[in-house]
CSV table of C-alpha atoms and ligand atoms in Angstrom, one decimal:
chain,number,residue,atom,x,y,z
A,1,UNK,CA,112.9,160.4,83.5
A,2,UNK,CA,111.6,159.5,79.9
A,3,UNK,CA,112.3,162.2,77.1
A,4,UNK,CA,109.1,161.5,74.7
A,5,UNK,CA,110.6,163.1,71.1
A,6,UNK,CA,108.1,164.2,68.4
A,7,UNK,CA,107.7,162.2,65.5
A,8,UNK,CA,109.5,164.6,63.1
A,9,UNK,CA,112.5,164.8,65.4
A,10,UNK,CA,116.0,164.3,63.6
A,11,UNK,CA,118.9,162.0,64.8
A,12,UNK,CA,120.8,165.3,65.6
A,13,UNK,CA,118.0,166.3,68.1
A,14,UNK,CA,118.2,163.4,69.8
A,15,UNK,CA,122.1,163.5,69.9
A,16,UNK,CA,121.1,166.4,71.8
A,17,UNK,CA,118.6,164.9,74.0
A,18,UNK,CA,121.3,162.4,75.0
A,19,UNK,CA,124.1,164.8,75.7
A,20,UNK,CA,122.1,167.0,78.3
A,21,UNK,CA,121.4,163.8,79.7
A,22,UNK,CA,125.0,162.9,80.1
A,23,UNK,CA,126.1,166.4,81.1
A,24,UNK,CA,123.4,166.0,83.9
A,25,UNK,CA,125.7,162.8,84.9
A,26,UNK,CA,123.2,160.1,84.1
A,27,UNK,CA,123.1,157.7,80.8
A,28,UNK,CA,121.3,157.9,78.0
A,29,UNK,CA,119.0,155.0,76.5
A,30,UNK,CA,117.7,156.0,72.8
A,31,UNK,CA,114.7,153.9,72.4
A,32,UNK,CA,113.9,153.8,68.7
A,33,UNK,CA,110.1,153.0,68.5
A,34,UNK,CA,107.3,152.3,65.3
A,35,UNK,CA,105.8,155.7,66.3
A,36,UNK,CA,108.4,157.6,67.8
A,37,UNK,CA,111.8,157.6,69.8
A,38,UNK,CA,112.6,158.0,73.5
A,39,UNK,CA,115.3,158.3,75.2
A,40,UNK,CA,115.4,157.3,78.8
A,41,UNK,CA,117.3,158.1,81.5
A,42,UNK,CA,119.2,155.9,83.9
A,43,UNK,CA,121.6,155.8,86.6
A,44,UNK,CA,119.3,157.1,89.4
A,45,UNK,CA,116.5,156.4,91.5
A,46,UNK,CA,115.3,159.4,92.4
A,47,UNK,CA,113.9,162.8,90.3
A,48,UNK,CA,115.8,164.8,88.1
A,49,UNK,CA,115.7,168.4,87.3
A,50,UNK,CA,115.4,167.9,83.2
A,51,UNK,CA,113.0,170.8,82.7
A,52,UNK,CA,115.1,172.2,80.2
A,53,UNK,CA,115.0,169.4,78.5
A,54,UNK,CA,111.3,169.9,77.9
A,55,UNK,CA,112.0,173.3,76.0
A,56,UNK,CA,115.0,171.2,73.2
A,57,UNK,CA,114.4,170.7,69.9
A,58,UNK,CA,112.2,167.8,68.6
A,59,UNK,CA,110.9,167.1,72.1
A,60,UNK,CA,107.4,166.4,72.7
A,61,UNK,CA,107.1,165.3,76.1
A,62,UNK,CA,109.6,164.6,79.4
A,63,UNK,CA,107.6,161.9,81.4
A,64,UNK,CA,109.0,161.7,85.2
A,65,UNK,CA,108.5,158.1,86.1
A,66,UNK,CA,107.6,157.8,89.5
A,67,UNK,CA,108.2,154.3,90.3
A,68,UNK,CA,111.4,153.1,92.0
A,69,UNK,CA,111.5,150.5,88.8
A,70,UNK,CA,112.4,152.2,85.5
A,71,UNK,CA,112.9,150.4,82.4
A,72,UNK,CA,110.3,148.0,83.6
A,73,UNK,CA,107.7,150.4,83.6
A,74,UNK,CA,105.0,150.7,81.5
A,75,UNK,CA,105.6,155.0,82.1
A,76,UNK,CA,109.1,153.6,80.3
A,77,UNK,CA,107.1,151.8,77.8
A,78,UNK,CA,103.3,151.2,77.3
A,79,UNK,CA,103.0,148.6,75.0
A,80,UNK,CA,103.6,144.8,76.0
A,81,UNK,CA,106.7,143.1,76.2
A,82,UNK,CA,106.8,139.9,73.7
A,83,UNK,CA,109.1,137.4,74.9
A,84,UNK,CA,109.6,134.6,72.5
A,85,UNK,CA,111.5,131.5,73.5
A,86,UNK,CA,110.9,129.8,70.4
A,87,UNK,CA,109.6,129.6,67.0
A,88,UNK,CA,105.8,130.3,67.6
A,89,UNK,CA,106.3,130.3,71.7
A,90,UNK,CA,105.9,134.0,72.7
A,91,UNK,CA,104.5,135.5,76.1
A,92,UNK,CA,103.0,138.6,75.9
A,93,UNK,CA,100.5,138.9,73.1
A,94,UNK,CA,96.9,137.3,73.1
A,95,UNK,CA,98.4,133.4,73.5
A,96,UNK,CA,98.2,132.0,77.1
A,97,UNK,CA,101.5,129.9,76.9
A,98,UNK,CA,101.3,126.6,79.5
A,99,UNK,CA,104.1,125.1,81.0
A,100,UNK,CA,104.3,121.8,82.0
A,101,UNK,CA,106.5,118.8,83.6
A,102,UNK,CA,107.2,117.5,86.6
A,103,UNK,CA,109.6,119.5,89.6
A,104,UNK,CA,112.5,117.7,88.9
A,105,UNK,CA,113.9,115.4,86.2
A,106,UNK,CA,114.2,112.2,87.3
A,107,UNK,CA,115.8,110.0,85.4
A,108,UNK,CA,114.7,109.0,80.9
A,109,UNK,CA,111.7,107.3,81.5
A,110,UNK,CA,110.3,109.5,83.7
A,111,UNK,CA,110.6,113.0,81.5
A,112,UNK,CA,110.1,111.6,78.5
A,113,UNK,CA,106.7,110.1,79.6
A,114,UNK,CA,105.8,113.3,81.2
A,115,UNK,CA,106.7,115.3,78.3
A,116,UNK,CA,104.9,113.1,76.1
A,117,UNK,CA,101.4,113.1,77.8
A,118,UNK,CA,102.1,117.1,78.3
A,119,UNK,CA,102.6,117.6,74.4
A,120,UNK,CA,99.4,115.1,74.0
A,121,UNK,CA,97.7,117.4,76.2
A,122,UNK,CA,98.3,120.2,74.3
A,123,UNK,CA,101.1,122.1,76.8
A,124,UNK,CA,103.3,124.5,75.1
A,125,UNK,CA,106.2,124.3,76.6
A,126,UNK,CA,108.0,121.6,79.3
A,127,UNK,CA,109.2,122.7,82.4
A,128,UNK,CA,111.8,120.2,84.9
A,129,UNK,CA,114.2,121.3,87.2
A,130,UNK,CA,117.7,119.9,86.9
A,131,UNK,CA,119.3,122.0,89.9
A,132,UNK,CA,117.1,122.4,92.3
A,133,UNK,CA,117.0,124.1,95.2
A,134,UNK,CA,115.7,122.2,98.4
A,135,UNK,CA,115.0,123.4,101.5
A,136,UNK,CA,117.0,120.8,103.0
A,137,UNK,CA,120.5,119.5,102.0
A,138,UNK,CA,119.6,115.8,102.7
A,139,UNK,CA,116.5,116.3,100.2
A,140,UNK,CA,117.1,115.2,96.4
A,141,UNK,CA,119.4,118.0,94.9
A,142,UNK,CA,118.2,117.2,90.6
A,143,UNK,CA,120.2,115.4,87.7
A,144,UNK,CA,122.4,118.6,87.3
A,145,UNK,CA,124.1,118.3,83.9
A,146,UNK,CA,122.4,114.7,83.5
A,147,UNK,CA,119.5,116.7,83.8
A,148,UNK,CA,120.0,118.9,81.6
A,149,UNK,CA,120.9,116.6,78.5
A,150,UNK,CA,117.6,114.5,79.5
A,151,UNK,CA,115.5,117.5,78.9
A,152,UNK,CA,117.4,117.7,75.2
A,153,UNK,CA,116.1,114.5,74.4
A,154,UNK,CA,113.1,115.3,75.6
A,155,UNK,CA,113.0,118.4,73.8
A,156,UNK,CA,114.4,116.3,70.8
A,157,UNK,CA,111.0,113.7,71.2
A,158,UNK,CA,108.4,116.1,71.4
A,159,UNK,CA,109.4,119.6,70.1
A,160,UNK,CA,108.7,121.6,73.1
A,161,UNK,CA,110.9,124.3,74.0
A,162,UNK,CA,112.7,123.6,78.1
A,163,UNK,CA,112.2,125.6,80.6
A,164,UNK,CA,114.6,124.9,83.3
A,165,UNK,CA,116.2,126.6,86.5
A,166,UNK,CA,119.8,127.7,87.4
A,167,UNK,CA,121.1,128.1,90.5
A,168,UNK,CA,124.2,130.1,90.5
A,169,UNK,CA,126.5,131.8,88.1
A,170,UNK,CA,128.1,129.2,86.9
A,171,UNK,CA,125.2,127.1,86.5
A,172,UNK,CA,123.4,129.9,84.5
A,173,UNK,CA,125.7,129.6,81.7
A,174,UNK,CA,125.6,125.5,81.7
A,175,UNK,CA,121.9,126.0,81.7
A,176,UNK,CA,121.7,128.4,79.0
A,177,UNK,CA,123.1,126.1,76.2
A,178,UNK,CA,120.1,123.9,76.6
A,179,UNK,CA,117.5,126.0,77.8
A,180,UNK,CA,115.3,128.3,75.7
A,181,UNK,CA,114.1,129.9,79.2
A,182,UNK,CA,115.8,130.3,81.9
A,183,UNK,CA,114.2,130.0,85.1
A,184,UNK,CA,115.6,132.0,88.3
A,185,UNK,CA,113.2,130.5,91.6
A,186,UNK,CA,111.7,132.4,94.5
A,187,UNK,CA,114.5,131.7,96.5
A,188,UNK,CA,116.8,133.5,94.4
A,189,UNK,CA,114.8,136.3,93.2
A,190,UNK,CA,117.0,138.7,94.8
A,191,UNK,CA,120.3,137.0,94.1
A,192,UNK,CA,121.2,139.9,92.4
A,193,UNK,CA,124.8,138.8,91.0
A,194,UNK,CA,122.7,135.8,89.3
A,195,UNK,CA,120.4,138.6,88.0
A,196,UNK,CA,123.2,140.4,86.8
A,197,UNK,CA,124.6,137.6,84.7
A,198,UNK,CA,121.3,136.3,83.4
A,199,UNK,CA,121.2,139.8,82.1
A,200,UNK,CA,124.0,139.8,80.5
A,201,UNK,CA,123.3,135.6,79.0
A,202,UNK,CA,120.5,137.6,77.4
A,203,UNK,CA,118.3,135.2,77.0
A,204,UNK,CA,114.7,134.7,78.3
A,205,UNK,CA,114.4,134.2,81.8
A,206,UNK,CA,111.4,133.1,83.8
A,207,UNK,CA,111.8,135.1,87.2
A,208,UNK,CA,109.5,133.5,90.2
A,209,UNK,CA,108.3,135.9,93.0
A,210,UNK,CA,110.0,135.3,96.1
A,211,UNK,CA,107.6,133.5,98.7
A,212,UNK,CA,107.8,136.9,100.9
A,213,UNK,CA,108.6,139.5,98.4
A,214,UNK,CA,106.5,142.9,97.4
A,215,UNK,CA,105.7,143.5,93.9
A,216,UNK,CA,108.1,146.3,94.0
A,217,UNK,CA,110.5,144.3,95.0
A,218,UNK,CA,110.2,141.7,92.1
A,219,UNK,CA,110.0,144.4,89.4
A,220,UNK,CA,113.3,145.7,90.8
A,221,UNK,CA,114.6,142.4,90.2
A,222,UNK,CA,113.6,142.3,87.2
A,223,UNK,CA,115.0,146.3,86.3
A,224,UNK,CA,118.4,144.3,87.6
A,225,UNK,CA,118.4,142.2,84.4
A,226,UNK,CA,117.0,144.4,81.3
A,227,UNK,CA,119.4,147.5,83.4
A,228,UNK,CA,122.1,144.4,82.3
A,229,UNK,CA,120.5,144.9,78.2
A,230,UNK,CA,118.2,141.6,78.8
A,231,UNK,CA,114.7,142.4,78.3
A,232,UNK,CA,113.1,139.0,77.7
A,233,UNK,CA,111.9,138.8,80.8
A,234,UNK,CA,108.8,136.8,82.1
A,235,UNK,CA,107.3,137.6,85.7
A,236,UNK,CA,105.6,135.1,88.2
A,237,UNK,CA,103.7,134.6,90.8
A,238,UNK,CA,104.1,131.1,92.8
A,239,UNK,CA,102.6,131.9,96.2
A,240,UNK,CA,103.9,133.9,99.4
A,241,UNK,CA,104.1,133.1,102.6
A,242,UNK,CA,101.2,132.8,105.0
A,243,UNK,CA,100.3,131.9,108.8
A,244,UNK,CA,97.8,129.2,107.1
A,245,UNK,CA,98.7,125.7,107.0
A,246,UNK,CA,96.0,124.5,105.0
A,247,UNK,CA,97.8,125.7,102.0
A,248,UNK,CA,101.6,125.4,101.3
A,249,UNK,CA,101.4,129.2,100.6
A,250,UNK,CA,98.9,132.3,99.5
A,251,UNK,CA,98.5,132.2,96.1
A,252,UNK,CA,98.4,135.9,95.1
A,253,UNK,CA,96.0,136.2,92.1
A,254,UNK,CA,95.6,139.9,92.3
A,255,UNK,CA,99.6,140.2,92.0
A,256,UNK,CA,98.3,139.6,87.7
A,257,UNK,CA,96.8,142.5,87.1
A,258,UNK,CA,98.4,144.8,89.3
A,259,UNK,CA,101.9,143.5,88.1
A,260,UNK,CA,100.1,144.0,84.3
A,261,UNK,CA,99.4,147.6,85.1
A,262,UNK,CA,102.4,148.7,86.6
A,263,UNK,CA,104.9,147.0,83.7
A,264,UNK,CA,105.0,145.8,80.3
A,265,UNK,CA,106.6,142.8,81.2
A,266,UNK,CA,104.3,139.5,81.0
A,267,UNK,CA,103.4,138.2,83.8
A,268,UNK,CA,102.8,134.5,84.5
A,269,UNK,CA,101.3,131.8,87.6
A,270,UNK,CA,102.0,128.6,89.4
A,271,UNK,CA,99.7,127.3,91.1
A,272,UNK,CA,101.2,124.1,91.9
A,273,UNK,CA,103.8,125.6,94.2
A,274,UNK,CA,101.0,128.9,94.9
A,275,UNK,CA,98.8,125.7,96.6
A,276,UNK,CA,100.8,122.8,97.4
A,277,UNK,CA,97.8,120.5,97.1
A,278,UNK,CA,96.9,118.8,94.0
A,279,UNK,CA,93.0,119.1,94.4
A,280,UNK,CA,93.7,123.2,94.7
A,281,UNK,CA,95.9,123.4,91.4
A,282,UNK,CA,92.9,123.2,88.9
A,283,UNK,CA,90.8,125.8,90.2
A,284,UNK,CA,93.7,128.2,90.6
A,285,UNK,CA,94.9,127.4,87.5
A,286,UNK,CA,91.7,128.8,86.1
A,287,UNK,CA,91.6,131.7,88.4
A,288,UNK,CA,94.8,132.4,87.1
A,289,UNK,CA,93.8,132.2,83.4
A,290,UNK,CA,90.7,134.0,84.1
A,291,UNK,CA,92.8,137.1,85.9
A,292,UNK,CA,94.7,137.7,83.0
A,293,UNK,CA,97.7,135.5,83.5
A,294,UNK,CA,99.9,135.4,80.2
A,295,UNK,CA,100.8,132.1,80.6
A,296,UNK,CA,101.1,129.3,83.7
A,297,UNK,CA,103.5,126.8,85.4
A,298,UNK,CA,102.1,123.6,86.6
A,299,UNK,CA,103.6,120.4,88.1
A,300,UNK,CA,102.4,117.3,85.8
A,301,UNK,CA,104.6,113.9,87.2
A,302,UNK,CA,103.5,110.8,85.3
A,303,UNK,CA,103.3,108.7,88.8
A,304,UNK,CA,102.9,112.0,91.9
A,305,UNK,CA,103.1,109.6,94.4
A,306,UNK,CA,106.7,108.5,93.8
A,307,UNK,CA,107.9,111.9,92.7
A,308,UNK,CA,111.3,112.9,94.0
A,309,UNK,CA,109.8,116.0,94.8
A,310,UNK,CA,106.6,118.6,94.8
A,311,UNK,CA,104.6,114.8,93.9
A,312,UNK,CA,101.6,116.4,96.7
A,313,UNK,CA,101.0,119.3,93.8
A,314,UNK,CA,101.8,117.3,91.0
A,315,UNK,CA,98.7,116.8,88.5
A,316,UNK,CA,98.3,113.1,86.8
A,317,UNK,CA,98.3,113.4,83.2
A,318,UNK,CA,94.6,112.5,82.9
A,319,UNK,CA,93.7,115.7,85.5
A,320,UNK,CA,96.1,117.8,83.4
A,321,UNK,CA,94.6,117.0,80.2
A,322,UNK,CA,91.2,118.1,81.5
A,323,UNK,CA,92.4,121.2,82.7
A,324,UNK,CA,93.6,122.4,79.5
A,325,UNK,CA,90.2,121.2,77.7
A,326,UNK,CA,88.7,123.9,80.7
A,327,UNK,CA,91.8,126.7,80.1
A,328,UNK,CA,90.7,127.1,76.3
A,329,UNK,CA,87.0,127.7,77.7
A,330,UNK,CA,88.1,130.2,79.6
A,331,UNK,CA,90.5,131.8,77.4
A,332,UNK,CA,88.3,132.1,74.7
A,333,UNK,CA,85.6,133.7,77.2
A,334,UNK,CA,88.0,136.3,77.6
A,335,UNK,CA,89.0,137.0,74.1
A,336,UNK,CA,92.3,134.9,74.7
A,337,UNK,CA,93.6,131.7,73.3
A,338,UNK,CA,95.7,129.2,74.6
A,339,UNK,CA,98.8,128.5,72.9
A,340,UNK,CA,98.9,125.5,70.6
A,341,UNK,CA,102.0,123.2,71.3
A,342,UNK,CA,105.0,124.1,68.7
A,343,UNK,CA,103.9,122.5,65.5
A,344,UNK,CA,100.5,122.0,65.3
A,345,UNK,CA,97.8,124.2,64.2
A,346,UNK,CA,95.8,126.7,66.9
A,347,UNK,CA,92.9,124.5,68.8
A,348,UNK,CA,89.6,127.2,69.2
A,349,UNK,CA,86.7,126.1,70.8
A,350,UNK,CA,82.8,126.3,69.7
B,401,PEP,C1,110.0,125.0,90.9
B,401,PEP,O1,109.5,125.6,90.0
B,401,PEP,O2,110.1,123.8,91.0
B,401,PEP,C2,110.4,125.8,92.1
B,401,PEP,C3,111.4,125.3,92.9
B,401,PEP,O3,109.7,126.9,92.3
B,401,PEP,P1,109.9,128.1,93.4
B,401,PEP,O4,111.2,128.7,93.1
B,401,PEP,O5,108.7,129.0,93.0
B,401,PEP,O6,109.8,127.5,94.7
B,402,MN,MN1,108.5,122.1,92.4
């Protein structure tokens, strides 16, 4: 439930407002906005008898939100969710923000160089796993802390902000002194004590769809870490599940929109892991772009074919470079505009 206050209302009202909340047993969330507060209601997932709340003073509206997913909701709150991981890097607003770097960090050379020729290309922000999680235990498990200081330097070089996954608890914490996003996979969407604590890290987080998870279930997910008083959270879709092995999975471009109407939260792509197959990531990369998407993740390894891992979806450089000439065609078409890298000026085309 969402109590909607008139614009007039007084801080004793909404006192009030929150105590007949509380005496109903649930918690109060005062949500001071530029046109007017509301308070919402948490602690349960079902209705609430608050009709008398509709008839207190200062209250314009009480707003039943339907959904099994509350403070995500754009009945909780219609306006778009800005996440900013940086000065100038913000997801959410009319910038496309692109992501970019290989799976996994490799060793100096190797994310350097790819950070480099993503930065040339004009990426905003560089993506490389340091933990990663691999379907087999015998498959290369990342840098770990190695990693992590590599994508520093890296950041150091070039000036784009790291995006970067963690694995567990304690690994969320190691990764959150160097990253300015955290990134929580599809494997671990519902790991719900990791949700918990990158709620409570507070700071941005980059949550993946799981490969065979409902939108309702990822926006639940997500309620786990703004219920924790995170809510710089960033939603995406990387492909579910299928029964066709053409494609490593079914890259979900409706999930966009229909994740965009039902939350405020932005919502983001990958079609690297969504396809698997290099030759597929381009032209879902602009589907992507072209549904709405409010930023994307793709795989860019300097030399694919002797990537440690993902090298089958990983773009060359030169490919990469062209797609983002053919991203800021699109995005303009739509009245969008790709994000320039930190530090340089905004690229528009015509
Ligand atoms: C990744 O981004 O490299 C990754 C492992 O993604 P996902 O969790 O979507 O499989
Ligand atoms: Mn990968």
């Amino acid at each position: 439930m969402l109590v909607v206050m008139r614009t007039d209302a007084t801080t004793a009202q909404v006192d009030a407002v929150c105590d007949a909340i509380r005496a109903l047993g649930f918690t109060p969330v005062p949500m001071p906005g530029e046109q007017r507060t509301a308070v919402g209601l948490i602690g349960n997932d079902g209705q609430v008898d608050g009709a008398h709340i509709g008839g207190m003073g200062g209250v314009a509206q009480v707003i039943n939100v339907t959904k099994p997913f509350k403070q995500v909701s754009r009945e909780w709150k219609p306006e778009n969710t800005i996440v900013t991981i940086a000065p100038g890097v913000a997801f959410g607003g009319n910038d496309i923000v692109v992501m970019a770097g290989p799976c996994s960090v490799e060793n100096e050379q190797q994310i350097l160089t790819a950070a480099r020729a993503v930065r040339a290309a004009g990426a905003t922000a560089l993506r490389g796993g340091a933990y990663k999680p691999r379907s087999s235990p015998y498959s290369f498990q990342g840098l770990g802390s190695k990693g992590l200081e590599l994508l520093a330097l890296a950041r150091r070089e070039t000036g784009l902000p790291i995006v970067t996954e963690a694995m567990d608890e304690a690994g969320a914490h190691e990764v959150a002194e160097i990253a300015d996003m955290i990134q929580i996979g599809a494997r671990n969407m519902q790991n719900y004590s990791l949700l918990r604590t990158v709620g409570k890290i507070g700071k941005p987080v980059l949550l993946k769809r799981g490969m065979s998870a409902t939108i309702t279930d990822l926006l639940l997910s997500a309620e786990y870490i703004l219920a924790e008083g995170n809510p710089h959270v960033v939603l995406c879709e990387r492909g579910l599940r299928g029964f066709d092995s053409s494609t490593r999975n079914v890259f979900d471009v409706t999930a966009i929109p229909v994740v965009q109407r039902a939350s405020h939260l932005p919502m983001v792509a990958d079609p690297s892991h969504g396809t698997g197959v290099r030759a597929l990531v381009t032209p879902m990369a602009r589907a992507a772009v072209a549904a709405g998407a409010d930023g994307i993740l793709v795989e860019v390894h300097p030399t694919p074919e002797r990537a440690l891992s993902d090298g089958a979806q990983s773009l060359y450089p030169d490919q990469f470079t062209k797609l983002m000439l053919e991203l800021r065609t699109i995005a303009e078409a739509i009245g969008r505009h790709v994000a320039p890298s930190p530090g340089t000026a905004s690229v528009s085309v015509g």
